Amino acid sequence: MKYRTFPKTGEKISLLGFGTMRLPVEKKGQSARINETEAIRMIRTAIDRGVNYVDTAYTYHDGFSEVVLGKALKDGYREKVFIADKMPVWILKEDGDPEKIFDEQLKRLDVDCIDMYLVHNVTAPLWKRALKYNILELLEKKKAEGKVKHIGFSFHDNFEFFKEVIEAYPWDFCQIQLNYMDADFQAGVKGLKFAGSKGIPVIIMEPLKGGKLTDILPPSIEDFWAQAPIKRTPAEWALRWIANFPEVLVILSGMTSIEQVDENIRVLSKADPNSLTEAELEIINNVAAEYNKLIKYSCTGCEYCIPCPEKISIPAIIGFYNDWHLYHESPKVKVDFKTWISPKALPSVCKSCKICEGRCPQQLPISDIMKKSQSIFE
Ligand SMILES: NC(=O)c1ccc[n+]([C@@H]2O[C@H](COP(=O)([O-])OP(=O)(O)OC[C@H]3O[C@@H](n4cnc5c(N)ncnc54)[C@H](OP(=O)(O)O)[C@@H]3O)[C@@H](O)[C@H]2O)c1
């Protein structure tokens, strides 16, 4: 495993971090039912092979991500890792909520201290809420009590606002979404470089766009990779593209199988900064341009939009809508839609309340997408 240096303390952190938002589940679509045995085996295997950064959040897997991570870190594993956890600003209702949630997180994880604590999903409206609920003051108190070591934020808004947030507080680190498709989206590469110029290390989330860059590939994308003179998997190309930036401290991947753990460890055990050639970067740029022609809406399947009051599986429906366009209106996509989407939760059930749109880190026009999906699939 490659390691990079956390500037504040000089500690070495593994380039691959284990994101626990997409752990294997017992039943597809039921994110609270984590396959615990397999998830624990995957997390421990990663740690045994040099991963020392694990990322969770209060809301992942309906709260069970923290619980299962806590179990995985028993038997001496806790001492081997930096734990990252986050304050879900959007669910706060009363002044006492942040501290209650923080205490619950320590209990769920069964630890005394969270190494890296983030204000979760910072966008302009959620930043206002974070200030209203005095989250930074609470985190400083927790730091003084020895319950938090480093304070950061995870970000999902535009570059201009990213600069504002970076300047607003002496952050120890920050976390942004980045992959070769999102180089100019949200904070993007400009944000990465800006944070780097301020000496703030950057953790990367969604490096494979939630699996969209590695799941079944459209034929034209397969052709691009097949024609590349160097043979690499799509995951390897995507991870190497990020590892190429020296400003990156950790690349979080939400691995769902032991094979993915194996591969991502293999790739990030040999990826150095500034190691890709101009020709390699051009291949990746060409693939990104082709995807941009094909993809309609850049949903990453993060599930922040759910639960929907009408119980619509929003990410799944957006996925089918995108697939319809990616795979040239293949009838197979309609068959899959019928298999997976319950007749009680079709896009036409959407009442356009737009609660989901306020939560979506990608700011997608979800109610419009439901209308468009209805006209294709119903
Ligand atoms: N703070 C925030 O606002 C925020 C938001 C999003 C994420 N996060 C954190 O960042 C972490 C990383 O983001 P992410 O989960 O979206 O990461 P990601 O690496 O972009 O996506 C993970 C998905 O990619 C696929 N994958 C992973 N490794 C692969 C490989 N070697 N080959 C083929 N497919 C592979 C899997 O999808 P399939 O199994 O479907 O193939 C997996 O579920 C999250 O787990 C979470 O901890 C934080």
mmCIF file of N, CA and C in Angstrom, residues 136-226:
data_model
loop_
_atom_site.group_PDB
_atom_site.id
_atom_site.type_symbol
_atom_site.label_atom_id
_atom_site.label_comp_id
_atom_site.label_asym_id
_atom_site.label_seq_id
_atom_site.Cartn_x
_atom_site.Cartn_y
_atom_site.Cartn_z
ATOM 1 N N LEU A 136 -19.231 23.706 14.776
ATOM 2 C CA LEU A 136 -17.771 23.830 14.951
ATOM 3 C C LEU A 136 -17.417 24.017 16.428
ATOM 4 N N GLU A 137 -18.259 24.780 17.143
ATOM 5 C CA GLU A 137 -18.009 24.959 18.582
ATOM 6 C C GLU A 137 -18.104 23.604 19.298
ATOM 7 N N LEU A 138 -19.109 22.818 18.922
ATOM 8 C CA LEU A 138 -19.261 21.497 19.545
ATOM 9 C C LEU A 138 -18.019 20.641 19.252
ATOM 10 N N LEU A 139 -17.555 20.678 18.009
ATOM 11 C CA LEU A 139 -16.411 19.828 17.644
ATOM 12 C C LEU A 139 -15.145 20.279 18.367
ATOM 13 N N GLU A 140 -15.021 21.596 18.580
ATOM 14 C CA GLU A 140 -13.841 22.061 19.332
ATOM 15 C C GLU A 140 -13.904 21.589 20.781
ATOM 16 N N LYS A 141 -15.139 21.607 21.326
ATOM 17 C CA LYS A 141 -15.303 21.096 22.704
ATOM 18 C C LYS A 141 -14.918 19.603 22.735
ATOM 19 N N LYS A 142 -15.367 18.859 21.728
ATOM 20 C CA LYS A 142 -15.060 17.417 21.690
ATOM 21 C C LYS A 142 -13.550 17.196 21.507
ATOM 22 N N LYS A 143 -12.929 18.095 20.767
ATOM 23 C CA LYS A 143 -11.475 17.997 20.585
ATOM 24 C C LYS A 143 -10.787 18.207 21.942
ATOM 25 N N ALA A 144 -11.242 19.239 22.671
ATOM 26 C CA ALA A 144 -10.645 19.531 23.979
ATOM 27 C C ALA A 144 -10.842 18.350 24.948
ATOM 28 N N GLU A 145 -11.969 17.653 24.780
ATOM 29 C CA GLU A 145 -12.242 16.487 25.657
ATOM 30 C C GLU A 145 -11.509 15.232 25.174
ATOM 31 N N GLY A 146 -10.818 15.325 24.037
ATOM 32 C CA GLY A 146 -10.084 14.164 23.507
ATOM 33 C C GLY A 146 -10.977 13.199 22.742
ATOM 34 N N LYS A 147 -12.184 13.659 22.366
ATOM 35 C CA LYS A 147 -13.102 12.745 21.667
ATOM 36 C C LYS A 147 -13.062 12.906 20.148
ATOM 37 N N VAL A 148 -12.411 13.957 19.684
ATOM 38 C CA VAL A 148 -12.201 14.165 18.242
ATOM 39 C C VAL A 148 -10.759 14.617 18.085
ATOM 40 N N LYS A 149 -10.087 14.127 17.016
ATOM 41 C CA LYS A 149 -8.691 14.580 16.832
ATOM 42 C C LYS A 149 -8.579 15.681 15.772
ATOM 43 N N HIS A 150 -9.253 15.503 14.642
ATOM 44 C CA HIS A 150 -9.094 16.460 13.542
ATOM 45 C C HIS A 150 -10.461 16.826 12.976
ATOM 46 N N ILE A 151 -10.600 18.097 12.582
ATOM 47 C CA ILE A 151 -11.913 18.583 12.133
ATOM 48 C C ILE A 151 -11.865 18.914 10.639
ATOM 49 N N GLY A 152 -12.854 18.409 9.899
ATOM 50 C CA GLY A 152 -12.922 18.684 8.468
ATOM 51 C C GLY A 152 -14.359 18.796 8.006
ATOM 52 N N PHE A 153 -14.552 18.857 6.695
ATOM 53 C CA PHE A 153 -15.910 18.907 6.136
ATOM 54 C C PHE A 153 -15.935 18.133 4.829
ATOM 55 N N SER A 154 -17.111 17.575 4.512
ATOM 56 C CA SER A 154 -17.263 16.965 3.192
ATOM 57 C C SER A 154 -18.157 17.890 2.376
ATOM 58 N N PHE A 155 -17.857 18.002 1.090
ATOM 59 C CA PHE A 155 -18.383 19.127 0.308
ATOM 60 C C PHE A 155 -19.103 18.687 -0.958
ATOM 61 N N HIS A 156 -20.265 19.343 -1.209
ATOM 62 C CA HIS A 156 -21.018 19.072 -2.442
ATOM 63 C C HIS A 156 -21.651 20.354 -2.984
ATOM 64 N N ASP A 157 -20.837 21.370 -3.242
ATOM 65 C CA ASP A 157 -21.415 22.580 -3.868
ATOM 66 C C ASP A 157 -20.378 23.094 -4.863
ATOM 67 N N ASN A 158 -20.506 24.357 -5.327
ATOM 68 C CA ASN A 158 -19.611 24.786 -6.408
ATOM 69 C C ASN A 158 -18.259 25.307 -5.898
ATOM 70 N N PHE A 159 -17.352 25.527 -6.840
ATOM 71 C CA PHE A 159 -15.979 25.909 -6.504
ATOM 72 C C PHE A 159 -15.927 27.223 -5.717
ATOM 73 N N GLU A 160 -16.741 28.221 -6.142
ATOM 74 C CA GLU A 160 -16.694 29.530 -5.466
ATOM 75 C C GLU A 160 -17.062 29.351 -3.987
ATOM 76 N N PHE A 161 -18.089 28.545 -3.745
ATOM 77 C CA PHE A 161 -18.515 28.345 -2.354
ATOM 78 C C PHE A 161 -17.480 27.504 -1.593
ATOM 79 N N PHE A 162 -16.830 26.600 -2.297
ATOM 80 C CA PHE A 162 -15.775 25.791 -1.670
ATOM 81 C C PHE A 162 -14.692 26.724 -1.101
ATOM 82 N N LYS A 163 -14.304 27.728 -1.909
ATOM 83 C CA LYS A 163 -13.261 28.661 -1.445
ATOM 84 C C LYS A 163 -13.716 29.360 -0.164
ATOM 85 N N GLU A 164 -15.001 29.766 -0.161
ATOM 86 C CA GLU A 164 -15.546 30.452 1.029
ATOM 87 C C GLU A 164 -15.441 29.563 2.269
ATOM 88 N N VAL A 165 -15.829 28.298 2.115
ATOM 89 C CA VAL A 165 -15.831 27.391 3.277
ATOM 90 C C VAL A 165 -14.393 27.131 3.732
ATOM 91 N N ILE A 166 -13.500 26.935 2.751
ATOM 92 C CA ILE A 166 -12.085 26.705 3.109
ATOM 93 C C ILE A 166 -11.540 27.877 3.935
ATOM 94 N N GLU A 167 -11.928 29.109 3.543
ATOM 95 C CA GLU A 167 -11.403 30.302 4.234
ATOM 96 C C GLU A 167 -12.092 30.544 5.578
ATOM 97 N N ALA A 168 -13.229 29.858 5.807
ATOM 98 C CA ALA A 168 -14.061 30.197 6.973
ATOM 99 C C ALA A 168 -13.540 29.628 8.292
ATOM 100 N N TYR A 169 -12.596 28.673 8.225
ATOM 101 C CA TYR A 169 -12.195 27.975 9.461
ATOM 102 C C TYR A 169 -10.828 27.327 9.229
ATOM 103 N N PRO A 170 -9.991 27.207 10.270
ATOM 104 C CA PRO A 170 -8.685 26.541 10.076
ATOM 105 C C PRO A 170 -8.820 25.017 10.029
ATOM 106 N N TRP A 171 -9.338 24.513 8.930
ATOM 107 C CA TRP A 171 -9.631 23.078 8.794
ATOM 108 C C TRP A 171 -8.356 22.229 8.847
ATOM 109 N N ASP A 172 -8.482 21.035 9.393
ATOM 110 C CA ASP A 172 -7.370 20.078 9.368
ATOM 111 C C ASP A 172 -7.343 19.306 8.050
ATOM 112 N N PHE A 173 -8.524 19.144 7.430
ATOM 113 C CA PHE A 173 -8.627 18.387 6.169
ATOM 114 C C PHE A 173 -10.002 18.644 5.572
ATOM 115 N N CYS A 174 -10.183 18.256 4.322
ATOM 116 C CA CYS A 174 -11.521 18.348 3.730
ATOM 117 C C CYS A 174 -11.738 17.148 2.815
ATOM 118 N N GLN A 175 -12.987 16.960 2.394
ATOM 119 C CA GLN A 175 -13.318 15.801 1.554
ATOM 120 C C GLN A 175 -14.176 16.276 0.383
ATOM 121 N N ILE A 176 -13.762 15.918 -0.830
ATOM 122 C CA ILE A 176 -14.540 16.331 -2.007
ATOM 123 C C ILE A 176 -14.817 15.126 -2.902
ATOM 124 N N GLN A 177 -15.850 15.268 -3.727
ATOM 125 C CA GLN A 177 -16.146 14.251 -4.743
ATOM 126 C C GLN A 177 -15.219 14.503 -5.929
ATOM 127 N N LEU A 178 -14.532 13.480 -6.387
ATOM 128 C CA LEU A 178 -13.690 13.678 -7.578
ATOM 129 C C LEU A 178 -13.491 12.370 -8.322
ATOM 130 N N ASN A 179 -13.638 12.436 -9.621
ATOM 131 C CA ASN A 179 -13.298 11.329 -10.532
ATOM 132 C C ASN A 179 -13.136 11.980 -11.898
ATOM 133 N N TYR A 180 -12.656 11.238 -12.887
ATOM 134 C CA TYR A 180 -12.316 11.908 -14.147
ATOM 135 C C TYR A 180 -13.528 12.480 -14.872
ATOM 136 N N MET A 181 -14.735 12.052 -14.467
ATOM 137 C CA MET A 181 -15.949 12.643 -15.049
ATOM 138 C C MET A 181 -16.320 13.948 -14.356
ATOM 139 N N ASP A 182 -15.870 14.118 -13.120
ATOM 140 C CA ASP A 182 -16.284 15.269 -12.320
ATOM 141 C C ASP A 182 -15.136 16.258 -12.115
ATOM 142 N N ALA A 183 -14.198 16.279 -13.075
ATOM 143 C CA ALA A 183 -13.023 17.151 -12.916
ATOM 144 C C ALA A 183 -13.436 18.618 -12.774
ATOM 145 N N ASP A 184 -14.538 18.994 -13.457
ATOM 146 C CA ASP A 184 -14.979 20.398 -13.396
ATOM 147 C C ASP A 184 -16.308 20.536 -12.673
ATOM 148 N N PHE A 185 -16.676 19.520 -11.896
ATOM 149 C CA PHE A 185 -17.973 19.534 -11.210
ATOM 150 C C PHE A 185 -17.735 19.774 -9.725
ATOM 151 N N GLN A 186 -18.640 20.531 -9.080
ATOM 152 C CA GLN A 186 -18.516 20.881 -7.654
ATOM 153 C C GLN A 186 -17.137 21.508 -7.405
ATOM 154 N N ALA A 187 -16.439 21.093 -6.334
ATOM 155 C CA ALA A 187 -15.114 21.695 -6.075
ATOM 156 C C ALA A 187 -14.171 21.355 -7.230
ATOM 157 N N GLY A 188 -14.217 20.119 -7.693
ATOM 158 C CA GLY A 188 -13.435 19.688 -8.857
ATOM 159 C C GLY A 188 -11.925 19.808 -8.649
ATOM 160 N N VAL A 189 -11.203 19.719 -9.767
ATOM 161 C CA VAL A 189 -9.734 19.785 -9.696
ATOM 162 C C VAL A 189 -9.300 21.170 -9.190
ATOM 163 N N LYS A 190 -10.066 22.221 -9.570
ATOM 164 C CA LYS A 190 -9.707 23.570 -9.091
ATOM 165 C C LYS A 190 -9.767 23.615 -7.564
ATOM 166 N N GLY A 191 -10.790 22.983 -6.997
ATOM 167 C CA GLY A 191 -10.935 22.961 -5.535
ATOM 168 C C GLY A 191 -9.809 22.179 -4.879
ATOM 169 N N LEU A 192 -9.460 21.050 -5.499
ATOM 170 C CA LEU A 192 -8.368 20.223 -4.983
ATOM 171 C C LEU A 192 -7.080 21.044 -4.901
ATOM 172 N N LYS A 193 -6.804 21.763 -5.993
ATOM 173 C CA LYS A 193 -5.555 22.554 -6.050
ATOM 174 C C LYS A 193 -5.624 23.719 -5.059
ATOM 175 N N PHE A 194 -6.831 24.322 -4.933
ATOM 176 C CA PHE A 194 -6.971 25.457 -4.015
ATOM 177 C C PHE A 194 -6.704 24.999 -2.576
ATOM 178 N N ALA A 195 -7.332 23.873 -2.193
ATOM 179 C CA ALA A 195 -7.109 23.359 -0.828
ATOM 180 C C ALA A 195 -5.619 23.052 -0.652
ATOM 181 N N GLY A 196 -5.022 22.434 -1.683
ATOM 182 C CA GLY A 196 -3.589 22.099 -1.623
ATOM 183 C C GLY A 196 -2.744 23.346 -1.402
ATOM 184 N N SER A 197 -3.119 24.444 -2.082
ATOM 185 C CA SER A 197 -2.325 25.678 -1.968
ATOM 186 C C SER A 197 -2.409 26.259 -0.558
ATOM 187 N N LYS A 198 -3.454 25.877 0.182
ATOM 188 C CA LYS A 198 -3.618 26.359 1.566
ATOM 189 C C LYS A 198 -3.059 25.355 2.567
ATOM 190 N N GLY A 199 -2.478 24.276 2.054
ATOM 191 C CA GLY A 199 -1.896 23.259 2.949
ATOM 192 C C GLY A 199 -2.945 22.352 3.577
ATOM 193 N N ILE A 200 -4.156 22.325 2.986
ATOM 194 C CA ILE A 200 -5.216 21.471 3.553
ATOM 195 C C ILE A 200 -5.293 20.180 2.740
ATOM 196 N N PRO A 201 -5.025 19.038 3.372
ATOM 197 C CA PRO A 201 -5.060 17.778 2.626
ATOM 198 C C PRO A 201 -6.488 17.400 2.238
ATOM 199 N N VAL A 202 -6.608 16.705 1.112
ATOM 200 C CA VAL A 202 -7.943 16.417 0.570
ATOM 201 C C VAL A 202 -8.176 14.905 0.507
ATOM 202 N N ILE A 203 -9.319 14.509 1.058
ATOM 203 C CA ILE A 203 -9.790 13.123 0.962
ATOM 204 C C ILE A 203 -10.750 13.092 -0.227
ATOM 205 N N ILE A 204 -10.652 12.045 -1.051
ATOM 206 C CA ILE A 204 -11.517 11.971 -2.236
ATOM 207 C C ILE A 204 -12.616 10.939 -2.013
ATOM 208 N N MET A 205 -13.860 11.338 -2.332
ATOM 209 C CA MET A 205 -14.964 10.362 -2.309
ATOM 210 C C MET A 205 -15.481 10.174 -3.734
ATOM 211 N N GLU A 206 -16.203 9.095 -3.946
ATOM 212 C CA GLU A 206 -16.789 8.761 -5.245
ATOM 213 C C GLU A 206 -15.756 8.707 -6.381
ATOM 214 N N PRO A 207 -14.600 8.074 -6.161
ATOM 215 C CA PRO A 207 -13.565 8.045 -7.209
ATOM 216 C C PRO A 207 -13.980 7.243 -8.438
ATOM 217 N N LEU A 208 -14.942 6.288 -8.245
ATOM 218 C CA LEU A 208 -15.436 5.494 -9.390
ATOM 219 C C LEU A 208 -16.856 5.929 -9.722
ATOM 220 N N LYS A 209 -17.206 7.138 -9.288
ATOM 221 C CA LYS A 209 -18.556 7.683 -9.460
ATOM 222 C C LYS A 209 -19.594 6.683 -8.938
ATOM 223 N N GLY A 210 -19.307 6.148 -7.764
ATOM 224 C CA GLY A 210 -20.231 5.202 -7.144
ATOM 225 C C GLY A 210 -20.355 3.897 -7.915
ATOM 226 N N GLY A 211 -19.395 3.571 -8.753
ATOM 227 C CA GLY A 211 -19.450 2.321 -9.540
ATOM 228 C C GLY A 211 -19.915 2.558 -10.970
ATOM 229 N N LYS A 212 -20.336 3.801 -11.270
ATOM 230 C CA LYS A 212 -20.835 4.087 -12.629
ATOM 231 C C LYS A 212 -19.724 3.967 -13.677
ATOM 232 N N LEU A 213 -18.454 4.109 -13.236
ATOM 233 C CA LEU A 213 -17.353 4.021 -14.208
ATOM 234 C C LEU A 213 -16.835 2.597 -14.360
ATOM 235 N N THR A 214 -17.444 1.670 -13.587
ATOM 236 C CA THR A 214 -16.925 0.298 -13.621
ATOM 237 C C THR A 214 -18.005 -0.747 -13.870
ATOM 238 N N ASP A 215 -19.289 -0.387 -13.637
ATOM 239 C CA ASP A 215 -20.377 -1.340 -13.894
ATOM 240 C C ASP A 215 -20.381 -1.625 -15.399
ATOM 241 N N ILE A 216 -21.386 -2.358 -15.867
ATOM 242 C CA ILE A 216 -21.413 -2.729 -17.295
ATOM 243 C C ILE A 216 -21.163 -1.489 -18.163
ATOM 244 N N LEU A 217 -20.193 -1.609 -19.064
ATOM 245 C CA LEU A 217 -19.792 -0.423 -19.825
ATOM 246 C C LEU A 217 -20.555 -0.334 -21.146
ATOM 247 N N PRO A 218 -20.925 0.891 -21.555
ATOM 248 C CA PRO A 218 -21.504 1.054 -22.889
ATOM 249 C C PRO A 218 -20.481 0.620 -23.943
ATOM 250 N N PRO A 219 -20.929 0.089 -25.088
ATOM 251 C CA PRO A 219 -19.992 -0.452 -26.084
ATOM 252 C C PRO A 219 -18.916 0.551 -26.517
ATOM 253 N N SER A 220 -19.287 1.817 -26.689
ATOM 254 C CA SER A 220 -18.277 2.768 -27.175
ATOM 255 C C SER A 220 -17.169 2.991 -26.133
ATOM 256 N N ILE A 221 -17.526 2.910 -24.844
ATOM 257 C CA ILE A 221 -16.514 3.085 -23.788
ATOM 258 C C ILE A 221 -15.602 1.847 -23.777
ATOM 259 N N GLU A 222 -16.216 0.678 -23.930
ATOM 260 C CA GLU A 222 -15.407 -0.555 -23.986
ATOM 261 C C GLU A 222 -14.383 -0.456 -25.108
ATOM 262 N N ASP A 223 -14.813 0.095 -26.250
ATOM 263 C CA ASP A 223 -13.890 0.234 -27.389
ATOM 264 C C ASP A 223 -12.698 1.128 -27.030
ATOM 265 N N PHE A 224 -12.993 2.243 -26.353
ATOM 266 C CA PHE A 224 -11.882 3.144 -25.977
ATOM 267 C C PHE A 224 -10.852 2.416 -25.118
ATOM 268 N N TRP A 225 -11.344 1.697 -24.086
ATOM 269 C CA TRP A 225 -10.397 1.001 -23.190
ATOM 270 C C TRP A 225 -9.664 -0.102 -23.952
ATOM 271 N N ALA A 226 -10.385 -0.795 -24.840
ATOM 272 C CA ALA A 226 -9.752 -1.909 -25.566
ATOM 273 C C ALA A 226 -8.635 -1.400 -26.468
#
